[in-house]
């Protein structure tokens, strides 16, 4: 039974004239608008790309030399009269005995042998200052490792002082008046003389990646800060991830939708926008003041950063959970799955890529954070690499801050080099997040 | 005329599987379903028809309490499954949904393997004792859903890799796997092309003797093809119910006649 009738189209005579001059002008204006917007957009992207390249280039250019370090080769006479005899000593006893030896004396001897014209206490001290104060420890380690050197004269490569290092790298302008620079003409003459013999070398500075902080720029390393950051982030991850994910699951899947949960939701969103230093104050008051935990320790830092990361994780986990199509929940519920089975068998596994992405982004933010850690004492000068979450430690951004604050010229490149290390970890984490998102992204 | 229909039902000796008595559903202030009395039988396919927003899907979702999760939904009246009120506090909704299965409008297989899709229900209810009997349940469910021949060699493939029609039959297989007594179908073919629709309809026909099937549909032809009983809703009220042939050939109500002939809806 069909009484279907086609719609009748009325023919109206007041039709639009698409070729009228007004219409053409309007079309022209629209095209100009289009082109203008495209140009502005292109300009914006180019400008931001330029700034990014400039920033990264600047850091890389300054920081690259921070991974190199100048060494000076000198002929050290390993005097058997001063050094202990290894033949009748245990390994540890030998090492302890070597540690007692005044290595500075050996170094001074070696240098004055090379420059016999240098006399007088003042000039000799200047001469020994060509080398880093860490050269003594270097020499000690060489002797302990190679006891057979005792009694011979051997050419060893020792770290130069940071000022010599900066001159060799060309960071210090030596053309200025002698009174206005740290190195005198005499010292520069010594350096030139050593250079002409090929005794000055620039090598990859593995120490920078393996040791902790120091007062001397040529002896500093980021490993202490990297380990501190690692331990801190571990604490953050282990606390913020489970709490955040369970909070998100509860809020999204189980909590009744009422005024109370609305207020909770608003507050979580607000917490994400709270300045990070406020979380530092909270950590100071609660973890240090109330609970009396160890100051400057990754445990407290991690917990404080967990407070900071929680809102990020909850918000991203909630949106990932909400993005799971309701049809999947219906399907599971329709089969008689309990609410917990629906959540943990179906919703959470499907939301996991999103949850992990959000967590990594939150972790990356925590990694770059320094302000809250200032409040709980992680800004200290710490030479030892932390071995546990209760050892005093510092983190990468704080380390960068400390170095940037140091007056020695050589810290400029160390700061940039540390920024490069931090950026490396940040880019790695973000890359991991992108990879996870692409690998597990699903289309329904 | 409602009385007449009821009398006719009472005359039959078969006990109804599901009985609805004066069922009202409210969404907040909206009165979506208004005083429905209806009997559903084990060996029959009942089609619920009516224009959009008439409350037929709402009523369907009451039958396995899928409306529970909607915050301000309120169900009054009695819905009896084998004489027991399913809205009784003592009824476990998890078990109820195992007894009253559901197939949805849009095919919604889990993004898991075909095998896991079908095995999920038996697993959570602990129906299969071991792997062998689970395999059997999966095979027989897919067999009943007419999908076994097409997927038996790729049970480990993802369920969402199947075509739309296959996905919907997979969903039906998944529902059958927990041996439900009633199967609710909410416009199961509305997202399918005509060929897939024909297959699903044939499947419903095949299953009709074994389960009480309730199907909501917008297609008059489909209601006429697959159902034995038809119920017509309009604006939350049940206008007419009866044997499908009677509804489509000799409707008692003018509104029913207008709707099935396409004059409104």
PDB file of N, CA, C and O in Angstrom, chain B residues 112-137:
ATOM      1  N   UNK B 112      38.750  -8.916  20.628  1.00  0.00           N
ATOM      2  CA  UNK B 112      39.560 -10.086  20.971  1.00  0.00           C
ATOM      3  C   UNK B 112      39.353 -11.112  19.860  1.00  0.00           C
ATOM      4  O   UNK B 112      38.649 -10.849  18.904  1.00  0.00           O
ATOM      5  N   UNK B 113      39.942 -12.286  20.026  1.00  0.00           N
ATOM      6  CA  UNK B 113      39.792 -13.303  18.991  1.00  0.00           C
ATOM      7  C   UNK B 113      38.346 -13.804  18.942  1.00  0.00           C
ATOM      8  O   UNK B 113      37.578 -13.633  19.892  1.00  0.00           O
ATOM      9  N   UNK B 114      38.005 -14.404  17.814  1.00  0.00           N
ATOM     10  CA  UNK B 114      36.657 -14.944  17.646  1.00  0.00           C
ATOM     11  C   UNK B 114      36.357 -15.948  18.755  1.00  0.00           C
ATOM     12  O   UNK B 114      35.297 -15.931  19.381  1.00  0.00           O
ATOM     13  N   UNK B 115      37.353 -16.801  19.025  1.00  0.00           N
ATOM     14  CA  UNK B 115      37.187 -17.812  20.064  1.00  0.00           C
ATOM     15  C   UNK B 115      36.891 -17.160  21.410  1.00  0.00           C
ATOM     16  O   UNK B 115      35.939 -17.523  22.105  1.00  0.00           O
ATOM     17  N   UNK B 116      37.717 -16.176  21.766  1.00  0.00           N
ATOM     18  CA  UNK B 116      37.553 -15.526  23.071  1.00  0.00           C
ATOM     19  C   UNK B 116      36.228 -14.791  23.187  1.00  0.00           C
ATOM     20  O   UNK B 116      35.653 -14.693  24.267  1.00  0.00           O
ATOM     21  N   UNK B 117      35.760 -14.251  22.058  1.00  0.00           N
ATOM     22  CA  UNK B 117      34.459 -13.594  22.076  1.00  0.00           C
ATOM     23  C   UNK B 117      33.371 -14.550  22.541  1.00  0.00           C
ATOM     24  O   UNK B 117      32.574 -14.219  23.415  1.00  0.00           O
ATOM     25  N   UNK B 118      33.352 -15.741  21.940  1.00  0.00           N
ATOM     26  CA  UNK B 118      32.301 -16.700  22.273  1.00  0.00           C
ATOM     27  C   UNK B 118      32.569 -17.307  23.654  1.00  0.00           C
ATOM     28  O   UNK B 118      31.637 -17.559  24.420  1.00  0.00           O
ATOM     29  N   UNK B 119      33.850 -17.514  23.976  1.00  0.00           N
ATOM     30  CA  UNK B 119      34.178 -18.210  25.217  1.00  0.00           C
ATOM     31  C   UNK B 119      34.030 -17.314  26.441  1.00  0.00           C
ATOM     32  O   UNK B 119      34.015 -17.805  27.562  1.00  0.00           O
ATOM     33  N   UNK B 120      33.913 -15.989  26.224  1.00  0.00           N
ATOM     34  CA  UNK B 120      33.940 -15.091  27.376  1.00  0.00           C
ATOM     35  C   UNK B 120      32.808 -15.373  28.372  1.00  0.00           C
ATOM     36  O   UNK B 120      33.042 -15.513  29.571  1.00  0.00           O
ATOM     37  N   UNK B 121      31.572 -15.488  27.839  1.00  0.00           N
ATOM     38  CA  UNK B 121      30.416 -15.740  28.712  1.00  0.00           C
ATOM     39  C   UNK B 121      30.573 -17.009  29.528  1.00  0.00           C
ATOM     40  O   UNK B 121      30.524 -16.981  30.764  1.00  0.00           O
ATOM     41  N   UNK B 122      30.807 -18.163  28.847  1.00  0.00           N
ATOM     42  CA  UNK B 122      31.013 -19.402  29.603  1.00  0.00           C
ATOM     43  C   UNK B 122      32.141 -19.288  30.631  1.00  0.00           C
ATOM     44  O   UNK B 122      32.044 -19.847  31.720  1.00  0.00           O
ATOM     45  N   UNK B 123      33.190 -18.547  30.289  1.00  0.00           N
ATOM     46  CA  UNK B 123      34.311 -18.420  31.219  1.00  0.00           C
ATOM     47  C   UNK B 123      33.892 -17.698  32.486  1.00  0.00           C
ATOM     48  O   UNK B 123      34.159 -18.169  33.583  1.00  0.00           O
ATOM     49  N   UNK B 124      33.236 -16.541  32.354  1.00  0.00           N
ATOM     50  CA  UNK B 124      32.940 -15.779  33.570  1.00  0.00           C
ATOM     51  C   UNK B 124      31.868 -16.466  34.402  1.00  0.00           C
ATOM     52  O   UNK B 124      31.811 -16.267  35.606  1.00  0.00           O
ATOM     53  N   UNK B 125      31.035 -17.277  33.777  1.00  0.00           N
ATOM     54  CA  UNK B 125      30.021 -17.973  34.568  1.00  0.00           C
ATOM     55  C   UNK B 125      30.490 -19.358  34.980  1.00  0.00           C
ATOM     56  O   UNK B 125      29.745 -20.088  35.646  1.00  0.00           O
ATOM     57  N   UNK B 126      31.683 -19.744  34.580  1.00  0.00           N
ATOM     58  CA  UNK B 126      32.202 -21.049  34.951  1.00  0.00           C
ATOM     59  C   UNK B 126      31.376 -22.196  34.404  1.00  0.00           C
ATOM     60  O   UNK B 126      31.203 -23.218  35.053  1.00  0.00           O
ATOM     61  N   UNK B 127      30.850 -22.001  33.176  1.00  0.00           N
ATOM     62  CA  UNK B 127      29.980 -23.032  32.609  1.00  0.00           C
ATOM     63  C   UNK B 127      30.799 -24.233  32.126  1.00  0.00           C
ATOM     64  O   UNK B 127      30.428 -25.372  32.365  1.00  0.00           O
ATOM     65  N   UNK B 128      31.916 -23.960  31.480  1.00  0.00           N
ATOM     66  CA  UNK B 128      32.711 -25.068  30.948  1.00  0.00           C
ATOM     67  C   UNK B 128      33.659 -25.594  32.018  1.00  0.00           C
ATOM     68  O   UNK B 128      34.314 -24.825  32.714  1.00  0.00           O
ATOM     69  N   UNK B 129      33.713 -26.920  32.137  1.00  0.00           N
ATOM     70  CA  UNK B 129      34.560 -27.521  33.167  1.00  0.00           C
ATOM     71  C   UNK B 129      36.022 -27.477  32.753  1.00  0.00           C
ATOM     72  O   UNK B 129      36.894 -27.206  33.568  1.00  0.00           O
ATOM     73  N   UNK B 130      36.289 -27.746  31.494  1.00  0.00           N
ATOM     74  CA  UNK B 130      37.677 -27.739  31.034  1.00  0.00           C
ATOM     75  C   UNK B 130      37.754 -27.198  29.608  1.00  0.00           C
ATOM     76  O   UNK B 130      36.750 -26.804  29.029  1.00  0.00           O
ATOM     77  N   UNK B 131      38.939 -27.175  29.094  1.00  0.00           N
ATOM     78  CA  UNK B 131      39.186 -26.611  27.773  1.00  0.00           C
ATOM     79  C   UNK B 131      38.376 -27.344  26.692  1.00  0.00           C
ATOM     80  O   UNK B 131      37.832 -26.722  25.787  1.00  0.00           O
ATOM     81  N   UNK B 132      38.284 -28.663  26.808  1.00  0.00           N
ATOM     82  CA  UNK B 132      37.570 -29.431  25.782  1.00  0.00           C
ATOM     83  C   UNK B 132      36.105 -29.024  25.728  1.00  0.00           C
ATOM     84  O   UNK B 132      35.548 -28.806  24.641  1.00  0.00           O
ATOM     85  N   UNK B 133      35.478 -28.928  26.901  1.00  0.00           N
ATOM     86  CA  UNK B 133      34.054 -28.603  26.875  1.00  0.00           C
ATOM     87  C   UNK B 133      33.856 -27.141  26.453  1.00  0.00           C
ATOM     88  O   UNK B 133      32.852 -26.802  25.830  1.00  0.00           O
ATOM     89  N   UNK B 134      34.848 -26.293  26.760  1.00  0.00           N
ATOM     90  CA  UNK B 134      34.757 -24.912  26.294  1.00  0.00           C
ATOM     91  C   UNK B 134      34.837 -24.880  24.768  1.00  0.00           C
ATOM     92  O   UNK B 134      34.057 -24.191  24.105  1.00  0.00           O
ATOM     93  N   UNK B 135      35.774 -25.687  24.230  1.00  0.00           N
ATOM     94  CA  UNK B 135      35.876 -25.796  22.768  1.00  0.00           C
ATOM     95  C   UNK B 135      34.541 -26.220  22.170  1.00  0.00           C
ATOM     96  O   UNK B 135      34.104 -25.694  21.149  1.00  0.00           O
ATOM     97  N   UNK B 136      33.904 -27.201  22.848  1.00  0.00           N
ATOM     98  CA  UNK B 136      32.620 -27.695  22.337  1.00  0.00           C
ATOM     99  C   UNK B 136      31.559 -26.601  22.349  1.00  0.00           C
ATOM    100  O   UNK B 136      30.789 -26.452  21.404  1.00  0.00           O
ATOM    101  N   UNK B 137      31.514 -25.860  23.472  1.00  0.00           N
ATOM    102  CA  UNK B 137      30.525 -24.786  23.569  1.00  0.00           C
ATOM    103  C   UNK B 137      30.751 -23.763  22.466  1.00  0.00           C
ATOM    104  O   UNK B 137      29.816 -23.336  21.785  1.00  0.00           O
TER     105      UNK B 137
END
